[in-house]
Each structure stands twice: as C-alpha cells, then as structure tokens.
XYZ file of C-alpha atoms in Angstrom:
297
model
C 77.314 123.222 17.628
C 75.261 125.928 15.947
C 72.759 127.774 18.104
C 69.234 126.532 17.376
C 67.904 130.064 17.802
C 70.200 131.431 15.083
C 69.220 128.607 12.735
C 65.484 129.214 13.182
C 65.403 133.035 13.237
C 66.186 135.590 10.565
C 68.766 138.192 11.474
C 67.889 141.660 10.216
C 70.537 144.143 9.162
C 70.386 147.348 7.177
C 72.813 149.668 5.435
C 71.700 152.972 4.002
C 74.100 152.645 1.057
C 72.613 149.287 -0.023
C 68.924 150.171 0.107
C 66.785 149.081 -2.832
C 63.963 150.756 -4.721
C 60.644 149.422 -5.871
C 60.300 150.513 -9.469
C 57.331 152.557 -10.686
C 56.283 149.475 -12.631
C 56.171 147.588 -9.339
C 53.737 150.115 -7.871
C 51.607 150.005 -11.037
C 51.427 146.214 -10.910
C 50.555 146.372 -7.219
C 47.696 148.785 -7.969
C 46.442 146.453 -10.708
C 46.591 143.507 -8.322
C 44.715 145.473 -5.657
C 41.831 146.033 -8.111
C 41.805 142.361 -9.143
C 39.574 139.796 -7.482
C 41.919 137.237 -5.909
C 39.872 134.382 -4.391
C 40.951 132.823 -1.125
C 42.852 129.568 -1.726
C 41.234 126.258 -0.833
C 42.295 125.153 2.637
C 41.899 121.452 1.874
C 45.657 120.865 2.222
C 45.763 122.259 5.767
C 42.205 121.627 6.884
C 41.982 121.267 10.655
C 45.391 122.714 11.508
C 45.714 125.346 14.228
C 49.407 125.970 13.575
C 50.291 129.577 12.744
C 53.534 128.390 11.144
C 51.810 125.914 8.823
C 49.240 128.537 7.843
C 52.018 131.035 7.096
C 53.791 128.586 4.812
C 50.540 127.718 3.047
C 49.446 131.320 2.431
C 52.938 132.395 1.391
C 53.050 129.766 -1.357
C 49.448 130.481 -2.360
C 50.158 134.220 -2.647
C 53.087 133.611 -4.994
C 50.908 131.388 -7.181
C 48.171 134.036 -7.236
C 50.654 136.727 -8.293
C 51.926 134.582 -11.149
C 48.354 133.830 -12.255
C 47.062 137.407 -12.197
C 50.183 139.498 -12.851
C 52.763 137.159 -14.350
C 56.333 136.430 -13.343
C 58.109 138.876 -11.052
C 61.848 138.745 -11.551
C 63.118 141.149 -8.924
C 62.842 141.931 -5.260
C 61.563 143.803 -3.374
C 58.788 144.161 -5.980
C 57.672 140.552 -5.496
C 57.499 140.960 -1.729
C 55.397 144.099 -2.121
C 52.945 142.288 -4.413
C 52.710 139.463 -1.893
C 51.605 141.913 0.807
C 48.839 143.192 -1.461
C 47.461 139.655 -1.859
C 47.764 138.880 1.850
C 45.942 142.104 2.776
C 43.086 141.239 0.415
C 42.787 137.764 1.947
C 42.918 139.103 5.490
C 40.088 141.512 4.659
C 38.073 138.612 3.193
C 38.439 136.665 6.457
C 37.238 139.489 8.696
C 34.143 138.542 10.689
C 34.620 134.779 10.409
C 34.294 133.010 13.762
C 35.554 129.484 13.054
C 38.590 128.710 15.275
C 40.504 127.393 12.264
C 40.039 130.683 10.419
C 41.055 132.652 13.504
C 44.430 130.934 13.146
C 44.475 131.860 9.459
C 43.844 135.518 10.327
C 46.622 135.450 12.911
C 49.011 133.946 10.368
C 48.154 136.508 7.687
C 48.510 139.365 10.163
C 51.949 138.255 11.329
C 53.113 137.653 7.751
C 52.121 141.170 6.731
C 53.603 142.777 9.841
C 56.940 140.954 9.812
C 57.344 141.236 6.059
C 56.523 144.938 5.945
C 58.982 145.561 8.774
C 61.742 143.890 6.774
C 60.714 145.666 3.564
C 60.727 149.096 5.192
C 64.263 148.436 6.412
C 65.355 147.477 2.891
C 63.848 150.151 0.622
C 64.910 153.753 0.108
C 63.575 156.086 2.778
C 62.090 158.434 0.184
C 59.600 155.683 -0.774
C 58.092 155.462 2.698
C 55.427 158.070 2.016
C 54.433 156.165 -1.109
C 53.988 152.980 0.924
C 51.960 154.909 3.463
C 49.628 156.243 0.765
C 49.254 152.937 -1.088
C 46.616 151.829 1.403
C 44.155 154.117 -0.357
C 44.474 152.131 -3.591
C 41.218 150.840 -5.039
C 40.443 147.324 -3.853
C 42.345 147.475 -0.557
C 41.068 148.058 2.957
C 42.679 151.371 3.880
C 41.912 150.666 7.546
C 43.832 147.374 7.590
C 46.676 148.802 5.517
C 47.128 151.793 7.821
C 47.080 149.554 10.903
C 49.801 147.318 9.499
C 51.929 150.089 8.005
C 51.853 151.945 11.341
C 52.859 148.841 13.281
C 55.562 147.907 10.784
C 56.905 151.479 10.764
C 57.236 151.455 14.552
C 58.909 148.034 14.501
C 61.290 149.144 11.726
C 62.172 152.269 13.714
C 63.076 150.213 16.793
C 64.842 147.583 14.691
C 67.032 150.160 12.958
C 67.875 151.836 16.260
C 68.949 148.539 17.838
C 70.706 147.079 14.775
C 72.835 150.243 14.553
C 74.395 149.541 17.943
C 77.893 148.092 17.990
C 77.810 144.538 19.299
C 74.037 144.158 18.951
C 72.143 141.756 16.698
C 68.434 141.821 15.921
C 66.244 138.947 14.755
C 62.651 138.655 13.599
C 60.450 136.208 15.528
C 58.874 133.146 13.992
C 55.206 133.380 13.063
C 54.382 131.327 16.164
C 56.327 133.650 18.488
C 54.787 136.746 16.935
C 51.178 135.548 17.050
C 51.224 133.621 20.335
C 53.894 135.358 22.422
C 53.453 138.958 21.224
C 57.157 139.301 20.349
C 58.036 141.716 17.532
C 61.844 141.579 17.702
C 64.666 139.798 19.466
C 67.512 142.071 20.522
C 70.720 140.356 21.615
C 73.426 142.476 23.210
C 75.946 141.745 25.937
C 75.014 138.035 25.873
C 71.465 138.921 26.902
C 68.439 138.083 24.768
C 65.633 140.640 24.946
C 62.117 139.905 23.692
C 60.834 143.242 22.412
C 57.201 144.210 21.934
C 56.714 147.378 19.857
C 53.530 149.443 19.777
C 52.684 152.480 17.645
C 50.799 154.830 19.966
C 48.844 157.959 19.111
C 48.730 161.002 21.388
C 52.123 160.311 22.984
C 54.269 163.363 23.767
C 57.645 161.621 23.860
C 58.869 160.045 20.645
C 59.802 156.804 22.423
C 58.867 155.290 25.775
C 60.603 152.049 26.745
C 60.331 149.727 29.737
C 62.207 146.726 31.073
C 59.229 144.684 32.296
C 60.419 143.138 35.549
C 57.075 141.957 36.897
C 53.745 140.910 35.445
C 51.114 143.562 36.262
C 48.134 142.265 38.280
C 45.081 141.180 36.324
C 42.948 143.916 37.890
C 45.009 146.561 36.057
C 43.404 147.016 32.652
C 45.063 150.165 31.301
C 46.897 149.775 28.006
C 50.417 149.846 29.438
C 49.582 147.136 31.993
C 47.937 144.949 29.347
C 50.899 145.302 26.979
C 53.382 144.672 29.791
C 51.515 141.561 30.865
C 51.477 140.222 27.295
C 55.212 140.602 26.668
C 56.094 139.399 30.190
C 54.101 136.214 29.593
C 55.458 135.878 26.050
C 59.084 136.181 27.151
C 58.525 133.548 29.850
C 56.911 131.177 27.349
C 59.758 131.692 24.895
C 62.356 131.120 27.620
C 60.628 127.903 28.658
C 60.349 126.723 25.054
C 63.947 127.534 24.099
C 65.613 126.788 27.428
C 67.342 130.180 27.559
C 66.703 133.313 29.634
C 64.903 136.173 27.919
C 64.309 139.725 29.154
C 60.932 141.318 28.257
C 61.061 144.869 26.874
C 58.114 147.059 25.852
C 58.609 150.016 23.497
C 56.006 152.632 22.579
C 56.737 154.698 19.454
C 54.687 157.859 18.966
C 52.452 157.879 15.890
C 52.811 161.121 13.888
C 49.596 162.916 13.001
C 50.814 163.977 9.559
C 52.273 160.831 7.983
C 54.543 157.849 8.560
C 57.226 157.551 11.220
C 60.460 159.174 10.051
C 63.478 156.927 9.632
C 66.117 159.522 8.796
C 67.424 159.858 12.333
C 70.859 159.828 13.911
C 70.587 156.288 15.243
C 73.801 156.428 17.253
C 72.481 159.475 19.104
C 69.475 157.658 20.581
C 69.742 157.006 24.326
C 66.748 154.836 25.220
C 68.469 151.479 24.449
C 71.307 152.392 26.847
C 68.773 153.414 29.482
C 67.088 150.009 29.175
C 70.430 148.190 29.538
C 71.418 150.348 32.516
C 68.121 149.591 34.252
C 68.533 145.853 33.661
C 72.127 145.908 34.965
C 71.177 147.808 38.126
C 68.290 145.478 38.912
C 70.463 142.427 38.298
C 73.064 143.744 40.747
C 70.394 144.378 43.367
C 69.010 140.862 42.950
C 72.494 139.319 43.201
C 73.257 141.392 46.298
C 70.035 140.281 47.970
C 70.740 136.647 47.114
C 74.241 136.861 48.616
C 72.927 138.478 51.810
C 70.186 135.852 52.067
C-alpha cells in the first residue's frame, strides 16, 4: 500500500546541473504584468468556505486565467510560475486590511501559495538569478514590502531545504497549504525513519548563520519572546499533524540569519554543514534517556 503522506505531499529535490533559467523575456513580461491592473476574481464559486486548500486551488486557477488574459500564453516553466507569483502578490496586497473571516482565509491561502512556490522556484533556477529575484520586488505596481517579506522567507526555506535534501538517505517534502497555514510547518524532513516537521524563520541581527532546535517541550504561555512563540507554534503544529496523520512527528525550529546586503547565499558546501547532524544527535540522545527511564520505571 502506498503511503498516504507520499501521495499527498510533493517531494523536493534539486541538482545544480539541471537548474533552469527564467529568460529575459520572462522578466520583461513579469514587469509588464506588475504594472497591469489585475482585478481580484469573483469569489462566488467558493463563497463561504474557510478551507485554505480550496482557496489555494481557486486562486491558482484564477491566476493562470489572468496571465493568459493580460499577457497571453506562457509555454515554458519556470516563467509561468514566476508570472503566477506576480499576480498572487498583487491580489494579496489588494486584500490587506480586510477583516472578514472569509477573506482572512484567502490571505492565508495566498501567502502560503507564494511562500511554498517561491521556495520551490528558488531551488530550481540558476543561483546567479537570485539577486534579480530579490530586486524584482521594486518593480512598479508591486508592494516591495510584501515581496521582500516573502522572498526572505522563501530564501531561508530554500536554504534549509537544500541543506537537508543534500543528505544521503534524507527526503524533503513541502507541506500542504493547510499544514503550512494552520500548523506553521514549512518543510517535512524524513531521515532514519523519523519524520521531522520543520519551521524555518529568516531572522535579522543574528550572529550565527543558522540556529536550530529540536523542540522537546511546549514553552509556557507566559513566555512571549520570539523563540518561545516560534517553538510553541511548531510544537503544537507537529502534534496536530501527528494526530491528523496517525504518525509520530518531531518538531524542529530553524533560524537562518538574514544578510544585511542582499539575499541569502545558496552557493555553499552543503555536505559540510553540521547542524542537521547535531539535531539528529540531540534527538537520539533524548530518545535513549526516555527509553532508559521507561525501563527503570
């Protein structure tokens, strides 16, 4: 029997020799689309729904229709995916400030679509185009604030994804829209028969390039510092996922330092990184301690 998780989640892989390029024409069309008024689609087909997944499907199809209407047919990827992000960013900006619960779900769906899609795109395109993606947020017609938020988050997620996917015996999957928006999970990392729910944050003012934690306990509610809040979110999210899927899941929190002079660099020696091994070692030691205590008890 095929694993339901594998059927419902997209595995992410990358190979430097098979990276693609977005053509200059793709960037020009994206700039044209950014300047174009693209009205929000009518929500009559999904009126009343609070499902992030249904909203994601709806806005994905609507974005493709909008691209065809305003730009024409797009025959190659990743150009089409890039254009889709431009439309989604414009719609997310248009929904800012709305308070209706239904539109809060729409905002959550658009945000997760942009974040997950950009993460995948940044793993697929040539590294020398990263700076161009970073700068595209200043294009006329786009919210540079929203673009920079999402490109920073996607860059951090792509960095962690590439580090984990480079490990022998490891597989990495993107979460569903529901798991991203409601559980705070950015990646699933499976290694040594253990499923890890990984939350990735891009953090400014951090001295170390990466800080990573195996979140063993949920911090008390009276602790309101950022690390405690982020730990509590992924701890709860991993528990909810485990309950939903009927499989154990280990919560992991990763902070990636945000550079002050541009995007996160992805030209590293991935096999030389040690923090994933440190996480696994910590988990193994704590598991042994728990087993030992159980046997003594």
